[in-house]
XYZ file of C-alpha atoms in Angstrom:
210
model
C -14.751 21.804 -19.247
C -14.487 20.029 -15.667
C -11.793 18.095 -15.175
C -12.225 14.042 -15.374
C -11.523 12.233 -12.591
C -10.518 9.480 -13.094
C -11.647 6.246 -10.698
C -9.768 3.850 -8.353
C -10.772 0.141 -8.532
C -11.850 -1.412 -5.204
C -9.464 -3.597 -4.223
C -10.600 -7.447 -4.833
C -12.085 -9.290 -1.916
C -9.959 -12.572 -0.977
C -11.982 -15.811 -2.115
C -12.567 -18.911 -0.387
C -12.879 -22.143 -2.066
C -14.958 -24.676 -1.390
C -14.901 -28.130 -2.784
C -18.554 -29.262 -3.595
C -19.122 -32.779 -4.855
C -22.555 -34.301 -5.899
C -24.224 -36.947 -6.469
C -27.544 -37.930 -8.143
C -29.647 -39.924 -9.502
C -30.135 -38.131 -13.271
C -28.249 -36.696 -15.533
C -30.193 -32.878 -14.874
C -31.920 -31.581 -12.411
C -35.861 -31.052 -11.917
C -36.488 -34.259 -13.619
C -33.839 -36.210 -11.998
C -32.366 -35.901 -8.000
C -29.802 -34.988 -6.285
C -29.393 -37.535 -3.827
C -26.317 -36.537 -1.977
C -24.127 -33.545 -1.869
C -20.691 -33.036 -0.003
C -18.336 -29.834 0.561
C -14.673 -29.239 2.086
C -13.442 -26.255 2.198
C -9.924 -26.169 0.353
C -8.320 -23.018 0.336
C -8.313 -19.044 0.204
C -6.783 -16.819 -2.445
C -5.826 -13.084 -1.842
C -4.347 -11.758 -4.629
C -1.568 -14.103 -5.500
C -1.214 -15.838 -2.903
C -2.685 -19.014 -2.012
C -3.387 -20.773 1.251
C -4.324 -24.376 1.743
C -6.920 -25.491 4.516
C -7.082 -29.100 6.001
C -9.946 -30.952 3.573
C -11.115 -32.487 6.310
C -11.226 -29.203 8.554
C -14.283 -27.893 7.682
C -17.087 -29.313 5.768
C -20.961 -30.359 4.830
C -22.650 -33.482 3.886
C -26.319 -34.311 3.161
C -27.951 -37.017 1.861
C -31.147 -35.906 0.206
C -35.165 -36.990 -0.661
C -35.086 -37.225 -4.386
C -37.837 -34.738 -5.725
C -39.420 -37.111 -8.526
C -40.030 -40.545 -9.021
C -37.918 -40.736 -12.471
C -34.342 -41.946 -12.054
C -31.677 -43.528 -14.320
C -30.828 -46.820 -12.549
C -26.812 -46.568 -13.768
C -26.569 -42.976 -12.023
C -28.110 -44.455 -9.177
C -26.014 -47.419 -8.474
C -23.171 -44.803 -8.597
C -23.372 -43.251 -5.531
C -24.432 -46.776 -3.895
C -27.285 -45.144 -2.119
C -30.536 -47.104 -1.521
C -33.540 -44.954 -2.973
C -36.337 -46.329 -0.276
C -33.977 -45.469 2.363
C -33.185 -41.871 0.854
C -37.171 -41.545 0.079
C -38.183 -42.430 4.221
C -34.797 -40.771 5.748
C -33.356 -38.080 3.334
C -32.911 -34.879 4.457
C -36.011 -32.249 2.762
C -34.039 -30.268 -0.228
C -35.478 -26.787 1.317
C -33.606 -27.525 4.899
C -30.587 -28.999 3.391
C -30.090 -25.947 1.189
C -30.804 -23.363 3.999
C -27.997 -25.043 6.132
C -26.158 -25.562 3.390
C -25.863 -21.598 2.735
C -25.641 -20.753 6.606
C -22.675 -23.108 6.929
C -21.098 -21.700 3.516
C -21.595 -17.918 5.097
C -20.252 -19.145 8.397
C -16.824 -20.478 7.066
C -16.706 -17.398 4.502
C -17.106 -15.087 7.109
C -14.596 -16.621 9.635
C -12.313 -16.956 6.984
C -12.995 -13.058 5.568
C -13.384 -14.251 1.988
C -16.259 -14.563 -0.843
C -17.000 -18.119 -1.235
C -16.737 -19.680 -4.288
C -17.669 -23.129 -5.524
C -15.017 -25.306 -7.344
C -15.870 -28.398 -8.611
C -14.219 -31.338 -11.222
C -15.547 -30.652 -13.395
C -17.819 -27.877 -12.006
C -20.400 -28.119 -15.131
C -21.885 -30.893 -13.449
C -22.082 -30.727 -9.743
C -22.901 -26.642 -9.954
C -25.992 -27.336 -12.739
C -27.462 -29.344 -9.997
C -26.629 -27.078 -6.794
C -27.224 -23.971 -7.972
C -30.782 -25.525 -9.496
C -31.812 -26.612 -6.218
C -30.085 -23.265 -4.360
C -32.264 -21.723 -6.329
C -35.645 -23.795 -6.265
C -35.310 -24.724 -2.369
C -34.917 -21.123 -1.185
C -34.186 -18.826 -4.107
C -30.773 -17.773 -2.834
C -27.094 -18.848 -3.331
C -24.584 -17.545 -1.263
C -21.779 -18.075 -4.599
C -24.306 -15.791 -6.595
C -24.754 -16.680 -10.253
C -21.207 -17.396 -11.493
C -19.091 -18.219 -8.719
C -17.787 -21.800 -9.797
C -14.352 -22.430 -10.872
C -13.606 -25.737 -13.044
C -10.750 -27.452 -11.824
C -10.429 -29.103 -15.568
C -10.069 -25.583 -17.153
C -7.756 -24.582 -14.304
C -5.558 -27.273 -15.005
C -5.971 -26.972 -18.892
C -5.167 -23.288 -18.848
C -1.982 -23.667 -16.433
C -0.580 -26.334 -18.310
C -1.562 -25.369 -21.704
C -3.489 -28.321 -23.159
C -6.443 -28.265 -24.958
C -9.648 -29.128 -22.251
C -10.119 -32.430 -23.158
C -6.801 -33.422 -22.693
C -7.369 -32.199 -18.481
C -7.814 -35.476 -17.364
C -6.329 -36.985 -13.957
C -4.778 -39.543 -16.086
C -2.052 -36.776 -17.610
C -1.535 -34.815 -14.578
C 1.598 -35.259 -13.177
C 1.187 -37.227 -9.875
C 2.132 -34.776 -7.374
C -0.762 -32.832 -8.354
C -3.316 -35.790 -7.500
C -4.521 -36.606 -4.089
C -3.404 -39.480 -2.249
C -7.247 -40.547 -1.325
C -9.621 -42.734 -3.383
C -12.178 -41.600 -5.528
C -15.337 -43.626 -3.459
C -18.395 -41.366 -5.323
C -18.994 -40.948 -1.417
C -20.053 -37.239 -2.041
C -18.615 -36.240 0.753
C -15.036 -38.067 0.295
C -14.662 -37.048 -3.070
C -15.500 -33.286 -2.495
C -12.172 -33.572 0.364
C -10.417 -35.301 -2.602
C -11.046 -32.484 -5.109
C -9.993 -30.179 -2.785
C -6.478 -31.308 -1.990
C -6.261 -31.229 -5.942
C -7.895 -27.853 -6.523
C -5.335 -26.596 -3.739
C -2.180 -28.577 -5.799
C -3.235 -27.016 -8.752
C -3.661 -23.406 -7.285
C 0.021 -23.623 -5.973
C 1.439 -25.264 -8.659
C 4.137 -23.657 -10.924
C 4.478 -25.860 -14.186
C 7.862 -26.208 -15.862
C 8.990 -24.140 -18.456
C 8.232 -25.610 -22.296
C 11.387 -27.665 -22.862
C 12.346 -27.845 -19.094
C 13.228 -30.034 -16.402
C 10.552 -30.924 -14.212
């Protein structure tokens, strides 16, 4: 009987995260809008070790046509964006996404990393991008499953239960120092400054200082 070989796992690519914060108009997609999207890039990960971009470095913003004429008028007033104005002037959903997913490959690539999508919480903002990555093109350059939830990083580092990962109990230094505007585009450079506190942070023991 032949000998089994036995086989050597490829060494994991590094991943780049990118901070992507939406906004719309609806609380799902295809029914409802998304009426503006923003990304930053925050960070890359090889291995264990973690590297923080500038936010404000590299990133995307659109402001978008909404694709149906149903809309919840609370989500709307949200964002603050005027839905005549988005309907005559916002960007088609097909060429958004395609320059969406050239700049993604473009930072990806310089940086030598797999993107991947982190949101807070991700649930929401990748239902809606990955829905229209996949209707306005049928391509997403994260694939199916690359989205990381800030909550559930923070949840599983600091061992509380999910619904206790709130930015109410984090400890401050883990919070960024900017506003939270539901400017798509500011929040998503927000988000990142906390997804790249939370990747480098080292909680305190149970029962320890700190």
């Amino acid at each position: 009987m032949p000998a089994r070989t036995e086989r050597t796992a490829r060494p994991a690519r590094p991943s780049l995260y990118i901070s992507v914060d939406i906004e719309a108009d609806g609380p799902i997609p295809g029914p409802y809008s998304m009426i503006s999207f923003g990304a930053a890039v925050a960070g890359r990960q090889d291995g264990a070790s973690y590297t923080a971009t500038d936010p404000e470095s590299r990133t995307f913003y659109r402001e978008l046509r909404p694709i149906s004429g149903q809309y919840v008028p609370e989500a709307l007033a949200v964002s603050g964006l005027d839905r005549e104005r988005l309907l005559r002037e916002g960007a088609e959903p097909a060429a958004a996404m395609a320059e969406f997913r050239a700049w993604v490959r473009e930072v990806s690539a310089e940086a030598g990393a797999q993107p991947v999508m982190c949101g807070y919480p991700a649930s929401f903002d990748w239902t809606f991008l990955y829905w229209y990555l996949m209707s306005f093109g049928g391509e997403s350059p994260f694939g199916h499953s690359g989205c990381l939830d800030m909550k559930t990083l923070y949840a599983t580092k600091a061992g509380v239960p999910l619904r206790a990962a709130v930015k109410g109990r984090m400890p401050r230094e883990l919070l960024s120092a900017r506003r939270h505007t539901h400017h798509a585009l500011d929040d998503a450079i927000e988000q990142a400054e906390l997804m790249s506190n939370l990747m480098l942070w080292t909680p305190a023991a149970p029962g320890g200082a700190g």
